[in-house]
Amino acid sequence: MLAKKEYDQIIIGAGIVGISLGLALLERDPNKNVLVIDKEEKPGVHASGRNSGVLHAGFYYSPDSLKAKFCRLGNLELRKFCKENNLQILETGKVVVCQDKKDVARLEELHRRGVANGVNIEILGSKDLEKIEPAAQTVDKFIWSPTTAVGNPKDVINKLAEEFTKSGGSFLFNTQVELIEKDNEVLVITKQETYSAKSIINSAGAYAANLAKQVNVGAEYVCLPFLGTYKKSKLLSVNPKRLVYPVPNPVNPFLGVHTTITLNNEIKIGPTALPVIGKEQYKLTDGFNLKELVEFFTSSTALLKSDSVDLIGLAKEEAFKLFKKPLLKRTRKLSNSLDSNNDWVKYPSGIRAQIINTKTKAIEMDYIVKSDKNVVHILNAVSPGWTSAIPFARWVVENQPLLA
């Protein structure tokens, strides 16, 4: 074994959660020696830099969940962070519309959740939609969320990384890691070095469960990646200027095809939520390895036995949405205006790393943090992870005894 390099804290993963964790540690104690390691050449290459850029308000989630708490707070903090650092942000707001009568009761439940979560939210009659977003349409009622906004994920990540290094933190890029246990301590192993730390944070996103299993934590968890693809077009005067979302399907844990405005004066429709094999399979033709194939089989088999998700139905439905015409058809109940756009092109895809519990045969809906020995494992920080990252990271630092 190579000689050890010692740090106070080592964070694995330079996504927005990992960097926010580093900042939270240094805010509490600027004298700590904190290192963030990532296998890529720069921060935010995967989920953090490829997400929609939507700053969610926090009304989708159960009031007793960590998601509800940190999404609402994160929306406020991330908007403030963007404004204080002169990062572009669009205060678009969002409307959630009903596509049929069955959606109305679900919309009312969303509103109740939003109120319980302390979110600034209104439920209004269809006649009021003309005043807020005339390019959208609804059946009977809609939700108005004025605090939903759009930012640039890469700009935010880069600024947070800059703040982290200014605060005394260090990055180590282009470095693959493994975790091993020796003498009741977990060490970080790379090809070049062995690293030890008073505490390690596993914030490796889609790979967090794999790393945890190397030190016998989280054996019941496996990642099932979902490919999110979008189409974009130039924003026309007839298009919605607010974000327009449907009422989500209660059977599946996704928000459905919606319209989003970008910072480049474009309108975007999507995403798909197609289960794929590879954790970085941004195209269906991208490769995957044997281990990922085994994980896909394990996770999908668990869900096929579950009553909570119709995986086969979801896969069939989402596969059609990879094509422009079916995707556009889905948006017509949100806004007829998109028929005026003719130049739809592909927008960069993203992967949602959804954690499946093979014991309960269910998709884990809330954030999962587990500690063992000298490691804190962030096993699930899925959407709205980008919105929630700053307060979530602070909570982890303040509430994990290992990080004291």
Short mmCIF file of C-alpha atoms in Angstrom, two decimals:
data_model
loop_
_atom_site.label_atom_id
_atom_site.label_comp_id
_atom_site.label_asym_id
_atom_site.label_seq_id
_atom_site.Cartn_x
_atom_site.Cartn_y
_atom_site.Cartn_z
CA MET A 1 0.00 0.00 0.00
CA LEU A 2 1.27 3.47 -0.88
CA ALA A 3 2.09 6.01 1.81
CA LYS A 4 -0.93 7.81 3.22
CA LYS A 5 -1.81 11.45 2.64
CA GLU A 6 -3.89 12.79 5.52
CA TYR A 7 -6.73 15.32 5.47
CA ASP A 8 -9.33 16.47 7.94
CA GLN A 9 -12.12 15.72 5.47
CA ILE A 10 -12.22 14.12 2.03
CA ILE A 11 -15.29 14.46 -0.18
CA ILE A 12 -15.74 12.09 -3.11
CA GLY A 13 -17.69 13.80 -5.89
CA ALA A 14 -17.42 17.34 -7.28
CA GLY A 15 -21.08 17.81 -8.05
CA ILE A 16 -23.11 20.58 -6.48
CA VAL A 17 -23.78 18.53 -3.33
CA GLY A 18 -20.12 17.61 -2.88
CA ILE A 19 -18.87 21.18 -3.34
CA SER A 20 -21.62 22.55 -1.09
CA LEU A 21 -20.52 20.05 1.58
CA GLY A 22 -16.96 21.33 1.28
CA LEU A 23 -18.11 24.93 1.63
CA ALA A 24 -20.26 24.07 4.66
CA LEU A 25 -17.30 22.38 6.35
CA LEU A 26 -15.03 25.37 5.74
CA GLU A 27 -17.69 27.87 6.80
CA ARG A 28 -17.84 26.10 10.14
CA ASP A 29 -14.05 25.80 10.50
CA PRO A 30 -11.85 27.66 7.96
CA ASN A 31 -8.75 25.91 9.32
CA LYS A 32 -9.84 22.46 8.19
CA ASN A 33 -7.91 20.74 5.41
CA VAL A 34 -10.68 19.68 2.99
CA LEU A 35 -10.14 17.81 -0.29
CA VAL A 36 -12.74 17.10 -3.01
CA ILE A 37 -11.86 14.25 -5.38
CA ASP A 38 -13.57 13.57 -8.71
CA LYS A 39 -12.92 11.20 -11.59
CA GLU A 40 -13.63 13.93 -14.18
CA GLU A 41 -11.43 16.83 -15.26
CA LYS A 42 -13.65 19.54 -13.80
CA PRO A 43 -16.64 19.95 -11.44
CA GLY A 44 -20.27 19.27 -12.33
CA VAL A 45 -19.72 17.13 -15.44
CA HIS A 46 -22.69 14.83 -14.85
CA ALA A 47 -26.05 15.33 -13.06
CA SER A 48 -25.18 18.73 -11.54
CA GLY A 49 -24.16 20.27 -14.85
CA ARG A 50 -26.77 18.54 -17.00
CA ASN A 51 -29.98 19.22 -15.10
CA SER A 52 -32.78 21.48 -16.31
CA GLY A 53 -31.63 24.51 -14.32
CA VAL A 54 -35.06 24.85 -12.71
CA LEU A 55 -35.05 26.17 -9.16
CA HIS A 56 -38.03 24.27 -7.83
CA ALA A 57 -40.28 25.84 -5.20
CA GLY A 58 -40.82 22.71 -3.08
CA PHE A 59 -44.52 21.84 -3.28
CA TYR A 60 -44.26 18.38 -4.87
CA TYR A 61 -42.87 16.62 -1.83
CA SER A 62 -44.38 15.13 1.30
CA PRO A 63 -44.28 17.72 4.13
CA ASP A 64 -42.38 15.33 6.41
CA SER A 65 -39.60 14.74 3.85
CA LEU A 66 -36.11 16.19 3.67
CA LYS A 67 -36.85 17.11 0.05
CA ALA A 68 -39.70 19.42 1.08
CA LYS A 69 -37.59 21.18 3.71
CA PHE A 70 -34.46 21.69 1.68
CA CYS A 71 -36.10 22.44 -1.66
CA ARG A 72 -38.01 25.40 -0.21
CA LEU A 73 -34.91 26.71 1.58
CA GLY A 74 -32.67 25.93 -1.38
CA ASN A 75 -34.88 27.88 -3.75
CA LEU A 76 -34.41 30.97 -1.59
CA GLU A 77 -30.68 30.45 -1.06
CA LEU A 78 -29.82 29.61 -4.66
CA ARG A 79 -31.74 32.58 -6.02
CA LYS A 80 -29.91 34.79 -3.51
CA PHE A 81 -26.56 33.21 -4.44
CA CYS A 82 -27.15 33.89 -8.13
CA LYS A 83 -28.09 37.50 -7.54
CA GLU A 84 -25.19 38.19 -5.15
CA ASN A 85 -22.71 36.74 -7.65
CA ASN A 86 -24.22 38.33 -10.77
CA LEU A 87 -25.19 34.96 -12.20
CA GLN A 88 -28.03 35.02 -14.67
CA ILE A 89 -31.41 33.93 -13.35
CA LEU A 90 -34.87 34.12 -14.89
CA GLU A 91 -37.69 34.72 -12.42
CA THR A 92 -40.18 32.96 -14.66
CA GLY A 93 -42.57 31.44 -12.16
CA LYS A 94 -44.44 28.26 -13.03
CA VAL A 95 -48.00 27.16 -13.70
CA VAL A 96 -49.14 23.58 -13.12
CA VAL A 97 -52.16 22.85 -15.28
CA CYS A 98 -54.83 20.16 -15.40
CA GLN A 99 -55.13 18.18 -18.63
CA ASP A 100 -58.44 16.55 -17.68
CA LYS A 101 -60.96 16.43 -14.83
CA LYS A 102 -59.07 13.64 -13.04
CA ASP A 103 -56.16 16.03 -12.53
CA VAL A 104 -58.17 18.50 -10.45
CA ALA A 105 -58.16 16.50 -7.20
CA ARG A 106 -54.44 15.81 -7.62
CA LEU A 107 -53.80 19.51 -8.22
CA GLU A 108 -55.65 20.37 -5.02
CA GLU A 109 -53.47 17.86 -3.13
CA LEU A 110 -50.34 19.50 -4.58
CA HIS A 111 -51.62 22.84 -3.32
CA ARG A 112 -52.22 21.41 0.16
CA ARG A 113 -48.67 20.07 0.19
CA GLY A 114 -47.29 23.40 -0.89
CA VAL A 115 -49.12 25.22 1.90
CA ALA A 116 -47.95 22.63 4.44
CA ASN A 117 -44.38 23.06 3.18
CA GLY A 118 -44.51 26.84 3.63
CA VAL A 119 -44.20 27.52 -0.10
CA ASN A 120 -45.55 30.69 -1.72
CA ILE A 121 -48.21 29.09 -3.91
CA GLU A 122 -51.75 29.77 -5.15
CA ILE A 123 -54.50 27.66 -6.66
CA LEU A 124 -56.62 29.66 -9.09
CA GLY A 125 -59.52 29.20 -11.48
CA SER A 126 -58.95 28.70 -15.20
CA LYS A 127 -60.10 32.25 -16.02
CA ASP A 128 -57.08 33.64 -14.15
CA LEU A 129 -54.62 31.71 -16.34
CA GLU A 130 -55.03 34.29 -19.10
CA LYS A 131 -53.52 36.94 -16.79
CA ILE A 132 -50.53 34.84 -15.70
CA GLU A 133 -49.70 32.70 -18.74
CA PRO A 134 -52.00 33.24 -21.71
CA ALA A 135 -50.14 30.67 -23.84
CA ALA A 136 -51.07 27.84 -21.46
CA GLN A 137 -54.40 26.08 -21.01
CA THR A 138 -55.97 24.13 -18.17
CA VAL A 139 -59.12 22.32 -17.11
CA ASP A 140 -60.95 24.05 -14.24
CA LYS A 141 -57.95 25.09 -12.06
CA PHE A 142 -54.19 25.62 -12.03
CA ILE A 143 -51.38 26.28 -9.57
CA TRP A 144 -49.30 29.45 -9.72
CA SER A 145 -45.80 29.18 -8.24
CA PRO A 146 -44.14 32.63 -8.41
CA THR A 147 -40.82 31.55 -6.84
CA THR A 148 -39.92 28.89 -9.41
CA ALA A 149 -37.03 30.20 -11.50
CA VAL A 150 -34.37 29.14 -14.01
CA GLY A 151 -30.61 29.40 -13.59
CA ASN A 152 -27.48 28.10 -15.29
CA PRO A 153 -26.25 24.94 -13.52
CA LYS A 154 -22.71 25.14 -14.92
CA ASP A 155 -22.29 28.79 -13.90
CA VAL A 156 -23.53 28.01 -10.39
CA ILE A 157 -21.22 24.99 -10.07
CA ASN A 158 -18.20 26.96 -11.27
CA LYS A 159 -18.90 29.81 -8.86
CA LEU A 160 -19.34 27.44 -5.92
CA ALA A 161 -16.08 25.71 -6.87
CA GLU A 162 -14.35 29.09 -6.97
CA GLU A 163 -15.73 29.95 -3.52
CA PHE A 164 -14.54 26.58 -2.21
CA THR A 165 -10.95 27.11 -3.35
CA LYS A 166 -10.96 30.71 -2.09
CA SER A 167 -12.04 29.37 1.30
CA GLY A 168 -9.00 27.07 1.40
CA GLY A 169 -10.41 23.88 -0.08
CA SER A 170 -8.58 21.73 -2.62
CA PHE A 171 -9.69 19.73 -5.68
CA LEU A 172 -8.15 16.57 -7.12
CA PHE A 173 -9.54 15.79 -10.59
CA ASN A 174 -9.01 12.93 -13.07
CA THR A 175 -8.84 10.52 -10.15
CA GLN A 176 -10.79 7.29 -9.74
CA VAL A 177 -11.18 6.10 -6.15
CA GLU A 178 -12.05 3.02 -4.16
CA LEU A 179 -12.83 2.65 -0.48
CA ILE A 180 -11.18 0.01 1.68
CA GLU A 181 -11.33 -0.71 5.38
CA LYS A 182 -8.18 -1.24 7.43
CA ASP A 183 -7.95 -1.38 11.23
CA ASN A 184 -11.54 -0.17 11.58
CA GLU A 185 -10.81 2.91 9.43
CA VAL A 186 -11.90 3.53 5.86
CA LEU A 187 -9.22 4.75 3.46
CA VAL A 188 -9.51 6.29 -0.01
CA ILE A 189 -7.40 4.46 -2.57
CA THR A 190 -6.31 5.81 -5.95
CA LYS A 191 -3.75 4.52 -8.44
CA GLN A 192 -1.27 7.10 -7.18
CA GLU A 193 -1.94 7.50 -3.45
CA THR A 194 -3.69 6.25 -0.36
CA TYR A 195 -5.63 8.96 1.48
CA SER A 196 -6.83 8.97 5.06
CA ALA A 197 -9.11 11.46 6.74
CA LYS A 198 -10.81 12.03 10.06
CA SER A 199 -14.00 11.83 8.05
CA ILE A 200 -14.86 10.95 4.46
CA ILE A 201 -18.03 11.97 2.65
CA ASN A 202 -19.19 9.73 -0.16
CA SER A 203 -21.07 12.13 -2.43
CA ALA A 204 -20.45 10.29 -5.68
CA GLY A 205 -23.97 10.64 -7.07
CA ALA A 206 -24.85 7.71 -9.31
CA TYR A 207 -21.82 5.82 -7.99
CA ALA A 208 -22.40 6.48 -4.27
CA ALA A 209 -24.12 3.13 -3.65
CA ASN A 210 -21.29 1.28 -5.39
CA LEU A 211 -18.67 2.94 -3.19
CA ALA A 212 -20.73 2.31 -0.05
CA LYS A 213 -20.93 -1.40 -0.82
CA GLN A 214 -17.11 -1.55 -0.96
CA VAL A 215 -17.18 -0.98 2.80
CA ASN A 216 -20.34 -3.02 3.50
CA VAL A 217 -22.88 -0.19 3.67
CA GLY A 218 -26.20 0.02 1.81
CA ALA A 219 -26.30 -3.50 0.38
CA GLU A 220 -30.03 -3.09 -0.29
CA TYR A 221 -29.57 -0.06 -2.57
CA VAL A 222 -28.92 -0.13 -6.30
CA CYS A 223 -28.98 2.69 -8.86
CA LEU A 224 -31.37 2.58 -11.81
CA PRO A 225 -30.45 5.37 -14.27
CA PHE A 226 -33.21 7.19 -16.16
CA LEU A 227 -32.32 9.06 -19.34
CA GLY A 228 -33.80 12.53 -19.63
CA THR A 229 -33.87 13.98 -23.15
CA TYR A 230 -35.25 17.32 -24.34
CA LYS A 231 -35.98 19.12 -27.59
CA LYS A 232 -35.44 22.87 -27.90
CA SER A 233 -36.49 25.63 -30.26
CA LYS A 234 -36.17 29.39 -30.49
CA LEU A 235 -38.61 31.07 -28.12
CA LEU A 236 -41.39 32.70 -30.13
CA SER A 237 -43.64 35.53 -29.00
CA VAL A 238 -46.62 33.15 -28.90
CA ASN A 239 -44.83 30.63 -26.63
CA PRO A 240 -45.23 30.48 -22.82
CA LYS A 241 -42.93 32.79 -20.87
CA ARG A 242 -43.65 30.90 -17.64
CA LEU A 243 -42.76 27.27 -17.07
CA VAL A 244 -45.77 25.06 -17.82
CA TYR A 245 -46.02 21.69 -16.06
CA PRO A 246 -48.73 19.02 -15.96
CA VAL A 247 -50.06 17.53 -12.77
CA PRO A 248 -47.63 14.62 -12.17
CA ASN A 249 -48.74 11.02 -12.59
CA PRO A 250 -49.00 9.56 -9.07
CA VAL A 251 -47.90 6.10 -10.29
CA ASN A 252 -44.41 7.21 -11.38
CA PRO A 253 -41.93 9.49 -9.55
CA PHE A 254 -41.44 12.01 -12.37
CA LEU A 255 -42.96 15.40 -13.13
CA GLY A 256 -44.02 14.62 -16.70
CA VAL A 257 -43.28 16.38 -19.99
CA HIS A 258 -43.26 20.14 -19.49
CA THR A 259 -42.05 23.37 -21.07
CA THR A 260 -39.05 25.28 -19.77
CA ILE A 261 -37.50 28.58 -20.79
CA THR A 262 -33.71 28.70 -21.13
CA LEU A 263 -31.35 31.58 -20.51
CA ASN A 264 -30.60 31.67 -24.26
CA ASN A 265 -34.09 32.72 -25.33
CA GLU A 266 -35.14 29.17 -26.15
CA ILE A 267 -38.06 26.98 -25.17
CA LYS A 268 -37.42 23.40 -24.17
CA ILE A 269 -39.83 20.46 -24.02
CA GLY A 270 -39.28 17.20 -22.13
CA PRO A 271 -37.85 15.33 -20.43
CA THR A 272 -38.19 11.67 -21.09
CA ALA A 273 -37.66 9.31 -18.16
CA LEU A 274 -36.45 6.19 -19.92
CA PRO A 275 -34.71 3.52 -17.82
CA VAL A 276 -31.25 2.78 -19.24
CA ILE A 277 -28.34 0.56 -18.25
CA GLY A 278 -25.38 2.93 -17.99
CA LYS A 279 -24.96 5.64 -15.37
CA GLU A 280 -23.48 7.88 -18.07
CA GLN A 281 -25.48 6.57 -21.01
CA TYR A 282 -26.46 9.96 -22.43
CA LYS A 283 -27.21 8.35 -25.78
CA LEU A 284 -28.88 4.99 -26.26
CA THR A 285 -25.82 3.97 -28.28
CA ASP A 286 -23.40 4.86 -25.46
CA GLY A 287 -21.62 1.95 -23.83
CA PHE A 288 -22.13 0.37 -20.44
CA ASN A 289 -20.20 -2.25 -18.52
CA LEU A 290 -21.10 -5.70 -17.23
CA LYS A 291 -21.48 -4.48 -13.65
CA GLU A 292 -24.02 -1.88 -14.75
CA LEU A 293 -25.91 -4.52 -16.69
CA VAL A 294 -26.13 -6.64 -13.53
CA GLU A 295 -27.33 -3.62 -11.53
CA PHE A 296 -29.94 -2.83 -14.17
CA PHE A 297 -31.22 -6.40 -14.01
CA THR A 298 -31.32 -6.31 -10.18
CA SER A 299 -33.08 -2.95 -9.91
CA SER A 300 -35.56 -3.51 -12.73
CA THR A 301 -36.41 -6.99 -11.42
CA ALA A 302 -37.20 -5.46 -8.03
CA LEU A 303 -39.48 -2.85 -9.59
CA LEU A 304 -41.23 -5.40 -11.78
CA LYS A 305 -42.33 -7.10 -8.56
CA SER A 306 -43.49 -3.79 -7.07
CA ASP A 307 -47.01 -2.42 -6.96
CA SER A 308 -45.73 1.15 -6.68
CA VAL A 309 -44.32 1.61 -10.22
CA ASP A 310 -45.45 0.34 -13.60
CA LEU A 311 -41.94 -0.07 -15.02
CA ILE A 312 -42.94 -1.75 -18.30
CA GLY A 313 -45.67 0.78 -18.98
CA LEU A 314 -43.28 3.61 -18.12
CA ALA A 315 -40.56 2.27 -20.44
CA LYS A 316 -43.00 1.89 -23.36
CA GLU A 317 -44.43 5.36 -22.87
CA GLU A 318 -41.05 7.04 -22.46
CA ALA A 319 -39.49 5.31 -25.48
CA PHE A 320 -42.04 6.98 -27.76
CA LYS A 321 -41.15 10.38 -26.33
CA LEU A 322 -37.61 10.06 -27.67
CA PHE A 323 -39.12 11.14 -31.00
CA LYS A 324 -40.21 14.70 -31.79
CA LYS A 325 -43.80 14.09 -32.89
CA PRO A 326 -44.94 12.09 -29.82
CA LEU A 327 -43.14 14.55 -27.57
CA LEU A 328 -44.86 17.53 -29.20
CA LYS A 329 -48.19 15.73 -28.99
CA ARG A 330 -47.75 15.52 -25.22
CA THR A 331 -47.34 19.28 -24.96
CA ARG A 332 -50.52 20.23 -26.81
CA LYS A 333 -52.63 19.95 -23.66
CA LEU A 334 -50.20 22.32 -21.96
CA SER A 335 -49.94 24.89 -24.76
CA ASN A 336 -51.16 24.90 -28.35
CA SER A 337 -48.56 27.54 -29.18
CA LEU A 338 -45.75 25.02 -29.72
CA ASP A 339 -47.21 24.03 -33.10
CA SER A 340 -45.78 27.35 -34.31
CA ASN A 341 -42.20 26.19 -33.65
CA ASN A 342 -40.61 24.37 -36.56
CA ASP A 343 -36.90 24.14 -35.73
CA TRP A 344 -36.80 21.62 -32.86
CA VAL A 345 -33.32 20.24 -32.15
CA LYS A 346 -31.88 18.00 -29.46
CA TYR A 347 -30.88 19.51 -26.12
CA PRO A 348 -28.07 17.87 -24.07
CA SER A 349 -29.39 14.84 -22.19
CA GLY A 350 -29.09 14.11 -18.50
CA ILE A 351 -29.25 11.08 -16.22
CA ARG A 352 -31.44 10.86 -13.13
CA ALA A 353 -29.72 8.39 -10.81
CA GLN A 354 -32.72 6.86 -9.09
CA ILE A 355 -32.05 4.65 -6.07
CA ILE A 356 -34.03 1.40 -5.80
CA ASN A 357 -34.43 -0.45 -2.50
CA THR A 358 -34.25 -4.13 -3.43
CA LYS A 359 -35.69 -5.18 -0.06
CA THR A 360 -38.83 -3.06 -0.23
CA LYS A 361 -38.93 -3.22 -4.06
CA ALA A 362 -39.59 0.51 -4.20
CA ILE A 363 -38.05 3.68 -5.56
CA GLU A 364 -36.54 5.69 -2.73
CA MET A 365 -38.22 9.08 -2.84
CA ASP A 366 -36.32 10.99 -0.14
CA TYR A 367 -32.68 11.79 0.53
CA ILE A 368 -30.71 9.01 2.24
CA VAL A 369 -27.67 9.63 4.45
CA LYS A 370 -25.94 6.80 6.31
CA SER A 371 -22.83 6.86 8.51
CA ASP A 372 -20.45 4.06 9.32
CA LYS A 373 -16.93 4.10 10.73
CA ASN A 374 -15.37 7.37 9.47
CA VAL A 375 -17.60 7.73 6.38
CA VAL A 376 -20.83 9.62 5.72
CA HIS A 377 -22.55 8.18 2.66
CA ILE A 378 -24.92 10.42 0.66
CA LEU A 379 -26.76 7.54 -0.96
CA ASN A 380 -29.67 9.44 -2.47
CA ALA A 381 -29.66 13.13 -3.32
CA VAL A 382 -31.77 12.92 -6.44
CA SER A 383 -33.94 15.72 -7.88
CA PRO A 384 -34.44 18.39 -6.60
CA GLY A 385 -30.83 17.90 -5.53
CA TRP A 386 -29.58 20.92 -7.47
CA THR A 387 -32.11 23.27 -5.87
CA SER A 388 -31.63 21.77 -2.40
CA ALA A 389 -27.85 21.36 -2.34
CA ILE A 390 -26.75 24.33 -0.20
CA PRO A 391 -29.08 23.87 2.82
CA PHE A 392 -28.95 20.07 2.50
CA ALA A 393 -25.15 20.13 2.72
CA ARG A 394 -25.25 22.43 5.73
CA TRP A 395 -27.72 20.08 7.45
CA VAL A 396 -25.47 17.07 6.79
CA VAL A 397 -22.46 18.90 8.27
CA GLU A 398 -24.40 20.08 11.32
CA ASN A 399 -26.15 16.78 12.05
CA GLN A 400 -23.51 14.12 11.41
CA PRO A 401 -21.38 13.49 14.52
CA LEU A 402 -18.58 12.14 12.31
CA LEU A 403 -18.14 15.61 10.81
CA ALA A 404 -17.83 17.43 14.13
#
